[in-house]
Amino acid sequence: NAGVTQTPKFRVLKTGQSMTLLCAQDMNHEYMYWYRQDPGMGLRLIHYSVGEGTTAKGEVPDGYNVSRLKKQNFLLGLESAAPSQTSVYFCASSSGIGGTGELFFGEGSRLTVL
Amino acid sequence: EDKVVQSPLSLVVHEGDTVTLNCSYEVTNFRSLLWYKQEKKAPTFLFMLTSSGIEKKSGRLSSILDKKELFSILNITATQTGDSAIYLCAHTGAGGTSYGKLTFGQGTILTVHP
């Protein structure tokens, strides 16, 4: 009964390094999302996907790339990490149009860029 | 651009008080408005509202949507210390450039003192 699983849960990077956050869901959901959360900022949408092979930009996409090659996975990449990308990252999924609208969240990934 | 604004940003009350949290939104193609509660980790789902004027209730929490004036409120009666959390409002888009997009507000931090 995994739901939405994010890996890794913690990571420390140096400025300029690259990394990939992996999100996997086992609920056969169509929609998947990546958010970042900073103190006092709520959740800000980075990128999202409404189906396998599709991606779209959210509010704060710069410095990030995503891929949805398989329906169950949504990858978030940082090509050249910057201190401004220090944040908690949440992945979420939903069944999409026609569903309840409820988002199911992963537990979050805390990224620190030095 | 799709936008969600919550007020107040923070609120401190005592147990037993009633609170009203506000959420106003702008969206190109509105589909639904959602409320979430976030304690230590990932947000948890409270309500989804799609129709104007219909109140959703769950115990001491209730919410209503006004699609004409583009806002929603979340009421919590007889507050308890366990209600201390960040309350997040979000809307989903139904079509065009908003299709599948789920945008959050910055959240209201509620603190309930014994």
PDB file of C-alpha atoms in Angstrom:
ATOM      1  CA  ASN A   1       0.000   0.000   0.000  1.00  0.00           C
ATOM      2  CA  ALA A   2       2.778   2.423  -0.984  1.00  0.00           C
ATOM      3  CA  GLY A   3       0.819   5.307  -2.587  1.00  0.00           C
ATOM      4  CA  VAL A   4       3.333   7.975  -3.645  1.00  0.00           C
ATOM      5  CA  THR A   5       6.995   7.319  -2.939  1.00  0.00           C
ATOM      6  CA  GLN A   6       9.764   9.900  -3.298  1.00  0.00           C
ATOM      7  CA  THR A   7      13.483   9.180  -3.337  1.00  0.00           C
ATOM      8  CA  PRO A   8      15.779  10.343  -1.920  1.00  0.00           C
ATOM      9  CA  LYS A   9      14.240  11.853   1.232  1.00  0.00           C
ATOM     10  CA  PHE A  10      17.302  13.976   2.024  1.00  0.00           C
ATOM     11  CA  ARG A  11      20.157  15.220  -0.115  1.00  0.00           C
ATOM     12  CA  VAL A  12      22.923  17.760   0.226  1.00  0.00           C
ATOM     13  CA  LEU A  13      24.455  19.122  -2.987  1.00  0.00           C
ATOM     14  CA  LYS A  14      27.178  21.577  -3.827  1.00  0.00           C
ATOM     15  CA  THR A  15      26.413  24.456  -6.163  1.00  0.00           C
ATOM     16  CA  GLY A  16      26.646  23.292  -9.769  1.00  0.00           C
ATOM     17  CA  GLN A  17      26.011  19.601  -9.089  1.00  0.00           C
ATOM     18  CA  SER A  18      23.145  17.783 -10.733  1.00  0.00           C
ATOM     19  CA  MET A  19      20.632  15.378  -9.310  1.00  0.00           C
ATOM     20  CA  THR A  20      17.321  13.664 -10.017  1.00  0.00           C
ATOM     21  CA  LEU A  21      14.396  13.226  -7.667  1.00  0.00           C
ATOM     22  CA  LEU A  22      12.243  10.207  -8.401  1.00  0.00           C
ATOM     23  CA  CYS A  23       8.524  10.005  -7.746  1.00  0.00           C
ATOM     24  CA  ALA A  24       6.656   6.727  -8.124  1.00  0.00           C
ATOM     25  CA  GLN A  25       2.939   6.096  -7.652  1.00  0.00           C
ATOM     26  CA  ASP A  26       1.112   2.786  -7.676  1.00  0.00           C
ATOM     27  CA  MET A  27      -2.464   4.078  -7.986  1.00  0.00           C
ATOM     28  CA  ASN A  28      -2.574   4.232 -11.793  1.00  0.00           C
ATOM     29  CA  HIS A  29      -3.065   7.999 -11.582  1.00  0.00           C
ATOM     30  CA  GLU A  30      -2.990  10.092 -14.741  1.00  0.00           C
ATOM     31  CA  TYR A  31      -1.841  13.383 -13.211  1.00  0.00           C
ATOM     32  CA  MET A  32       1.419  13.938 -11.397  1.00  0.00           C
ATOM     33  CA  TYR A  33       2.937  17.104  -9.927  1.00  0.00           C
ATOM     34  CA  TRP A  34       6.147  18.447  -8.462  1.00  0.00           C
ATOM     35  CA  TYR A  35       5.937  21.241  -5.885  1.00  0.00           C
ATOM     36  CA  ARG A  36       8.455  23.025  -3.769  1.00  0.00           C
ATOM     37  CA  GLN A  37       7.708  24.440  -0.355  1.00  0.00           C
ATOM     38  CA  ASP A  38       9.640  27.247   1.278  1.00  0.00           C
ATOM     39  CA  PRO A  39       8.804  28.922   4.599  1.00  0.00           C
ATOM     40  CA  GLY A  40       5.814  31.242   4.231  1.00  0.00           C
ATOM     41  CA  MET A  41       5.395  30.417   0.533  1.00  0.00           C
ATOM     42  CA  GLY A  42       2.876  27.581   0.542  1.00  0.00           C
ATOM     43  CA  LEU A  43       3.316  25.043  -2.244  1.00  0.00           C
ATOM     44  CA  ARG A  44       4.573  26.338  -5.562  1.00  0.00           C
ATOM     45  CA  LEU A  45       4.060  24.262  -8.687  1.00  0.00           C
ATOM     46  CA  ILE A  46       7.259  23.478 -10.603  1.00  0.00           C
ATOM     47  CA  HIS A  47       6.082  21.151 -13.375  1.00  0.00           C
ATOM     48  CA  TYR A  48       3.196  18.805 -13.860  1.00  0.00           C
ATOM     49  CA  SER A  49       1.996  16.044 -16.167  1.00  0.00           C
ATOM     50  CA  VAL A  50      -1.493  15.081 -17.272  1.00  0.00           C
ATOM     51  CA  GLY A  51      -0.452  11.751 -18.739  1.00  0.00           C
ATOM     52  CA  GLU A  52       2.410   9.527 -19.794  1.00  0.00           C
ATOM     53  CA  GLY A  53       4.732  11.342 -22.162  1.00  0.00           C
ATOM     54  CA  THR A  54       3.335  14.817 -21.371  1.00  0.00           C
ATOM     55  CA  THR A  55       4.745  17.583 -19.195  1.00  0.00           C
ATOM     56  CA  ALA A  56       3.858  21.226 -18.611  1.00  0.00           C
ATOM     57  CA  LYS A  57       5.400  24.156 -16.772  1.00  0.00           C
ATOM     58  CA  GLY A  58       4.035  25.398 -13.491  1.00  0.00           C
ATOM     59  CA  GLU A  59       4.699  28.642 -11.642  1.00  0.00           C
ATOM     60  CA  VAL A  60       8.428  28.198 -10.979  1.00  0.00           C
ATOM     61  CA  PRO A  61       9.912  25.923 -13.688  1.00  0.00           C
ATOM     62  CA  ASP A  62      13.280  27.634 -14.232  1.00  0.00           C
ATOM     63  CA  GLY A  63      16.286  25.492 -13.301  1.00  0.00           C
ATOM     64  CA  TYR A  64      14.278  22.252 -13.347  1.00  0.00           C
ATOM     65  CA  ASN A  65      13.451  19.632 -15.956  1.00  0.00           C
ATOM     66  CA  VAL A  66      11.023  16.732 -15.773  1.00  0.00           C
ATOM     67  CA  SER A  67      10.189  13.547 -17.603  1.00  0.00           C
ATOM     68  CA  ARG A  68       7.222  11.183 -17.542  1.00  0.00           C
ATOM     69  CA  LEU A  69       8.336   8.242 -19.662  1.00  0.00           C
ATOM     70  CA  LYS A  70       6.228   5.788 -17.678  1.00  0.00           C
ATOM     71  CA  LYS A  71       2.806   6.502 -16.225  1.00  0.00           C
ATOM     72  CA  GLN A  72       3.841   5.559 -12.708  1.00  0.00           C
ATOM     73  CA  ASN A  73       7.021   7.658 -12.566  1.00  0.00           C
ATOM     74  CA  PHE A  74       7.675  11.397 -12.650  1.00  0.00           C
ATOM     75  CA  LEU A  75      11.298  12.536 -12.469  1.00  0.00           C
ATOM     76  CA  LEU A  76      12.477  15.991 -11.438  1.00  0.00           C
ATOM     77  CA  GLY A  77      15.971  16.979 -12.492  1.00  0.00           C
ATOM     78  CA  LEU A  78      18.263  19.781 -11.414  1.00  0.00           C
ATOM     79  CA  GLU A  79      21.006  20.196 -14.001  1.00  0.00           C
ATOM     80  CA  SER A  80      23.106  22.728 -12.113  1.00  0.00           C
ATOM     81  CA  ALA A  81      21.943  23.177  -8.529  1.00  0.00           C
ATOM     82  CA  ALA A  82      21.857  26.647  -6.971  1.00  0.00           C
ATOM     83  CA  PRO A  83      21.427  27.670  -3.304  1.00  0.00           C
ATOM     84  CA  SER A  84      18.016  29.149  -4.243  1.00  0.00           C
ATOM     85  CA  GLN A  85      16.857  25.586  -4.923  1.00  0.00           C
ATOM     86  CA  THR A  86      17.264  24.645  -1.263  1.00  0.00           C
ATOM     87  CA  SER A  87      13.745  23.599  -0.363  1.00  0.00           C
ATOM     88  CA  VAL A  88      11.406  20.748   0.473  1.00  0.00           C
ATOM     89  CA  TYR A  89      10.088  19.074  -2.660  1.00  0.00           C
ATOM     90  CA  PHE A  90       6.743  17.305  -2.762  1.00  0.00           C
ATOM     91  CA  CYS A  91       5.493  15.006  -5.458  1.00  0.00           C
ATOM     92  CA  ALA A  92       1.772  14.390  -5.787  1.00  0.00           C
ATOM     93  CA  SER A  93      -0.624  12.496  -8.007  1.00  0.00           C
ATOM     94  CA  SER A  94      -4.328  12.476  -8.738  1.00  0.00           C
ATOM     95  CA  SER A  95      -6.741  10.535 -10.883  1.00  0.00           C
ATOM     96  CA  GLY A  96      -7.438  13.659 -12.953  1.00  0.00           C
ATOM     97  CA  ILE A  97     -10.609  14.965 -14.566  1.00  0.00           C
ATOM     98  CA  GLY A  98     -13.614  12.983 -13.397  1.00  0.00           C
ATOM     99  CA  GLY A  99     -11.942  11.943 -10.176  1.00  0.00           C
ATOM    100  CA  THR A 100     -12.365  13.397  -6.706  1.00  0.00           C
ATOM    101  CA  GLY A 101      -9.641  15.976  -7.312  1.00  0.00           C
ATOM    102  CA  GLU A 102      -7.811  14.813  -4.213  1.00  0.00           C
ATOM    103  CA  LEU A 103      -4.044  14.960  -4.450  1.00  0.00           C
ATOM    104  CA  PHE A 104      -2.018  12.177  -2.902  1.00  0.00           C
ATOM    105  CA  PHE A 105       1.347  13.399  -1.675  1.00  0.00           C
ATOM    106  CA  GLY A 106       4.691  11.798  -1.116  1.00  0.00           C
ATOM    107  CA  GLU A 107       6.465  12.418   2.176  1.00  0.00           C
ATOM    108  CA  GLY A 108       8.716  15.095   0.748  1.00  0.00           C
ATOM    109  CA  SER A 109      12.402  15.365  -0.156  1.00  0.00           C
ATOM    110  CA  ARG A 110      14.555  17.885   1.670  1.00  0.00           C
ATOM    111  CA  LEU A 111      17.263  19.284  -0.582  1.00  0.00           C
ATOM    112  CA  THR A 112      20.065  21.538   0.612  1.00  0.00           C
ATOM    113  CA  VAL A 113      22.365  23.232  -1.875  1.00  0.00           C
ATOM    114  CA  LEU A 114      25.571  24.637  -0.390  1.00  0.00           C
TER     115      LEU A 114
ATOM    116  CA  GLU B   1      -2.204  33.912 -14.784  1.00  0.00           C
ATOM    117  CA  ASP B   2      -3.917  31.555 -12.328  1.00  0.00           C
ATOM    118  CA  LYS B   3      -3.661  32.847  -8.792  1.00  0.00           C
ATOM    119  CA  VAL B   4      -4.771  31.879  -5.275  1.00  0.00           C
ATOM    120  CA  VAL B   5      -4.551  34.294  -2.345  1.00  0.00           C
ATOM    121  CA  GLN B   6      -5.221  33.273   1.227  1.00  0.00           C
ATOM    122  CA  SER B   7      -5.850  35.439   4.272  1.00  0.00           C
ATOM    123  CA  PRO B   8      -4.897  35.907   6.946  1.00  0.00           C
ATOM    124  CA  LEU B   9      -1.355  34.559   6.563  1.00  0.00           C
ATOM    125  CA  SER B  10      -1.268  33.646  10.243  1.00  0.00           C
ATOM    126  CA  LEU B  11      -3.758  33.457  13.065  1.00  0.00           C
ATOM    127  CA  VAL B  12      -3.390  32.779  16.784  1.00  0.00           C
ATOM    128  CA  VAL B  13      -6.453  31.776  18.805  1.00  0.00           C
ATOM    129  CA  HIS B  14      -7.378  29.971  22.021  1.00  0.00           C
ATOM    130  CA  GLU B  15      -9.097  26.635  22.298  1.00  0.00           C
ATOM    131  CA  GLY B  16     -12.825  26.932  21.800  1.00  0.00           C
ATOM    132  CA  ASP B  17     -12.620  29.904  19.434  1.00  0.00           C
ATOM    133  CA  THR B  18     -14.161  29.821  15.959  1.00  0.00           C
ATOM    134  CA  VAL B  19     -11.971  30.778  13.010  1.00  0.00           C
ATOM    135  CA  THR B  20     -12.669  31.680   9.403  1.00  0.00           C
ATOM    136  CA  LEU B  21      -9.962  31.275   6.778  1.00  0.00           C
ATOM    137  CA  ASN B  22     -10.300  32.981   3.418  1.00  0.00           C
ATOM    138  CA  CYS B  23      -9.267  31.987  -0.082  1.00  0.00           C
ATOM    139  CA  SER B  24      -9.755  34.084  -3.209  1.00  0.00           C
ATOM    140  CA  TYR B  25      -8.777  32.898  -6.655  1.00  0.00           C
ATOM    141  CA  GLU B  26      -8.378  33.847 -10.284  1.00  0.00           C
ATOM    142  CA  VAL B  27      -8.358  31.102 -12.854  1.00  0.00           C
ATOM    143  CA  THR B  28      -8.999  30.974 -16.560  1.00  0.00           C
ATOM    144  CA  ASN B  29     -11.080  27.803 -16.538  1.00  0.00           C
ATOM    145  CA  PHE B  30     -12.261  26.900 -13.062  1.00  0.00           C
ATOM    146  CA  ARG B  31     -12.975  23.302 -12.201  1.00  0.00           C
ATOM    147  CA  SER B  32     -12.733  22.894  -8.440  1.00  0.00           C
ATOM    148  CA  LEU B  33     -11.361  24.385  -5.252  1.00  0.00           C
ATOM    149  CA  LEU B  34      -9.654  22.241  -2.644  1.00  0.00           C
ATOM    150  CA  TRP B  35      -8.669  22.676   0.993  1.00  0.00           C
ATOM    151  CA  TYR B  36      -5.768  20.852   2.638  1.00  0.00           C
ATOM    152  CA  LYS B  37      -4.338  20.697   6.144  1.00  0.00           C
ATOM    153  CA  GLN B  38      -0.580  20.410   6.620  1.00  0.00           C
ATOM    154  CA  GLU B  39       0.977  19.495   9.939  1.00  0.00           C
ATOM    155  CA  LYS B  40       4.496  18.105  10.082  1.00  0.00           C
ATOM    156  CA  LYS B  41       4.798  16.498   6.675  1.00  0.00           C
ATOM    157  CA  ALA B  42       2.672  16.288   3.531  1.00  0.00           C
ATOM    158  CA  PRO B  43      -0.711  18.015   3.219  1.00  0.00           C
ATOM    159  CA  THR B  44      -3.852  15.986   3.872  1.00  0.00           C
ATOM    160  CA  PHE B  45      -7.095  16.474   1.964  1.00  0.00           C
ATOM    161  CA  LEU B  46     -10.042  18.206   3.625  1.00  0.00           C
ATOM    162  CA  PHE B  47     -12.600  19.261   1.005  1.00  0.00           C
ATOM    163  CA  MET B  48     -13.222  19.665  -2.687  1.00  0.00           C
ATOM    164  CA  LEU B  49     -15.795  22.255  -3.803  1.00  0.00           C
ATOM    165  CA  THR B  50     -17.155  22.544  -7.297  1.00  0.00           C
ATOM    166  CA  SER B  51     -20.606  24.084  -6.893  1.00  0.00           C
ATOM    167  CA  SER B  52     -21.352  27.529  -5.612  1.00  0.00           C
ATOM    168  CA  GLY B  53     -23.317  27.922  -2.397  1.00  0.00           C
ATOM    169  CA  ILE B  54     -23.162  24.299  -1.269  1.00  0.00           C
ATOM    170  CA  GLU B  55     -21.519  23.794   2.099  1.00  0.00           C
ATOM    171  CA  LYS B  56     -19.264  20.846   2.739  1.00  0.00           C
ATOM    172  CA  LYS B  57     -18.945  19.701   6.367  1.00  0.00           C
ATOM    173  CA  SER B  58     -16.752  17.323   8.259  1.00  0.00           C
ATOM    174  CA  GLY B  59     -17.116  17.448  12.020  1.00  0.00           C
ATOM    175  CA  ARG B  60     -16.115  20.926  13.218  1.00  0.00           C
ATOM    176  CA  LEU B  61     -14.829  21.949   9.790  1.00  0.00           C
ATOM    177  CA  SER B  62     -16.974  23.363   7.025  1.00  0.00           C
ATOM    178  CA  SER B  63     -16.345  25.125   3.750  1.00  0.00           C
ATOM    179  CA  ILE B  64     -18.324  26.976   1.118  1.00  0.00           C
ATOM    180  CA  LEU B  65     -17.581  28.309  -2.331  1.00  0.00           C
ATOM    181  CA  ASP B  66     -18.814  31.482  -4.042  1.00  0.00           C
ATOM    182  CA  LYS B  67     -18.082  31.143  -7.762  1.00  0.00           C
ATOM    183  CA  LYS B  68     -19.502  34.548  -8.589  1.00  0.00           C
ATOM    184  CA  GLU B  69     -17.229  36.424  -6.183  1.00  0.00           C
ATOM    185  CA  LEU B  70     -14.364  33.912  -6.676  1.00  0.00           C
ATOM    186  CA  PHE B  71     -13.710  33.000  -3.075  1.00  0.00           C
ATOM    187  CA  SER B  72     -14.068  30.234  -0.546  1.00  0.00           C
ATOM    188  CA  ILE B  73     -14.013  30.142   3.242  1.00  0.00           C
ATOM    189  CA  LEU B  74     -13.029  27.419   5.661  1.00  0.00           C
ATOM    190  CA  ASN B  75     -14.637  27.562   9.103  1.00  0.00           C
ATOM    191  CA  ILE B  76     -13.396  25.715  12.152  1.00  0.00           C
ATOM    192  CA  THR B  77     -15.630  25.806  15.218  1.00  0.00           C
ATOM    193  CA  ALA B  78     -14.625  24.985  18.810  1.00  0.00           C
ATOM    194  CA  THR B  79     -10.944  24.915  17.863  1.00  0.00           C
ATOM    195  CA  GLN B  80      -8.579  22.440  19.527  1.00  0.00           C
ATOM    196  CA  THR B  81      -4.796  22.425  19.798  1.00  0.00           C
ATOM    197  CA  GLY B  82      -4.779  19.616  17.236  1.00  0.00           C
ATOM    198  CA  ASP B  83      -6.146  22.079  14.672  1.00  0.00           C
ATOM    199  CA  SER B  84      -2.811  23.919  14.721  1.00  0.00           C
ATOM    200  CA  ALA B  85      -1.471  23.548  11.189  1.00  0.00           C
ATOM    201  CA  ILE B  86      -1.019  25.264   7.856  1.00  0.00           C
ATOM    202  CA  TYR B  87      -4.263  25.371   5.898  1.00  0.00           C
ATOM    203  CA  LEU B  88      -3.814  25.423   2.149  1.00  0.00           C
ATOM    204  CA  CYS B  89      -6.295  26.326  -0.535  1.00  0.00           C
ATOM    205  CA  ALA B  90      -5.847  25.265  -4.171  1.00  0.00           C
ATOM    206  CA  HIS B  91      -7.781  25.408  -7.408  1.00  0.00           C
ATOM    207  CA  THR B  92      -7.735  23.164 -10.440  1.00  0.00           C
ATOM    208  CA  GLY B  93      -8.125  24.255 -14.023  1.00  0.00           C
ATOM    209  CA  ALA B  94     -10.435  22.539 -16.471  1.00  0.00           C
ATOM    210  CA  GLY B  95      -9.246  23.533 -19.888  1.00  0.00           C
ATOM    211  CA  GLY B  96      -6.927  25.533 -22.094  1.00  0.00           C
ATOM    212  CA  THR B  97      -3.610  26.385 -20.503  1.00  0.00           C
ATOM    213  CA  SER B  98      -5.023  25.514 -17.058  1.00  0.00           C
ATOM    214  CA  TYR B  99      -5.889  21.919 -17.951  1.00  0.00           C
ATOM    215  CA  GLY B 100      -4.836  19.721 -15.035  1.00  0.00           C
ATOM    216  CA  LYS B 101      -2.971  22.526 -13.315  1.00  0.00           C
ATOM    217  CA  LEU B 102      -3.387  22.644  -9.547  1.00  0.00           C
ATOM    218  CA  THR B 103      -2.251  25.907  -7.968  1.00  0.00           C
ATOM    219  CA  PHE B 104      -1.937  26.480  -4.219  1.00  0.00           C
ATOM    220  CA  GLY B 105      -2.160  29.647  -2.185  1.00  0.00           C
ATOM    221  CA  GLN B 106       0.534  30.594   0.308  1.00  0.00           C
ATOM    222  CA  GLY B 107      -1.347  29.073   3.212  1.00  0.00           C
ATOM    223  CA  THR B 108      -2.683  30.272   6.565  1.00  0.00           C
ATOM    224  CA  ILE B 109      -0.696  29.266   9.645  1.00  0.00           C
ATOM    225  CA  LEU B 110      -3.190  28.583  12.447  1.00  0.00           C
ATOM    226  CA  THR B 111      -1.944  28.301  16.023  1.00  0.00           C
ATOM    227  CA  VAL B 112      -4.379  27.224  18.733  1.00  0.00           C
ATOM    228  CA  HIS B 113      -3.269  27.799  22.329  1.00  0.00           C
ATOM    229  CA  PRO B 114      -4.706  25.744  25.220  1.00  0.00           C
TER     230      PRO B 114
END
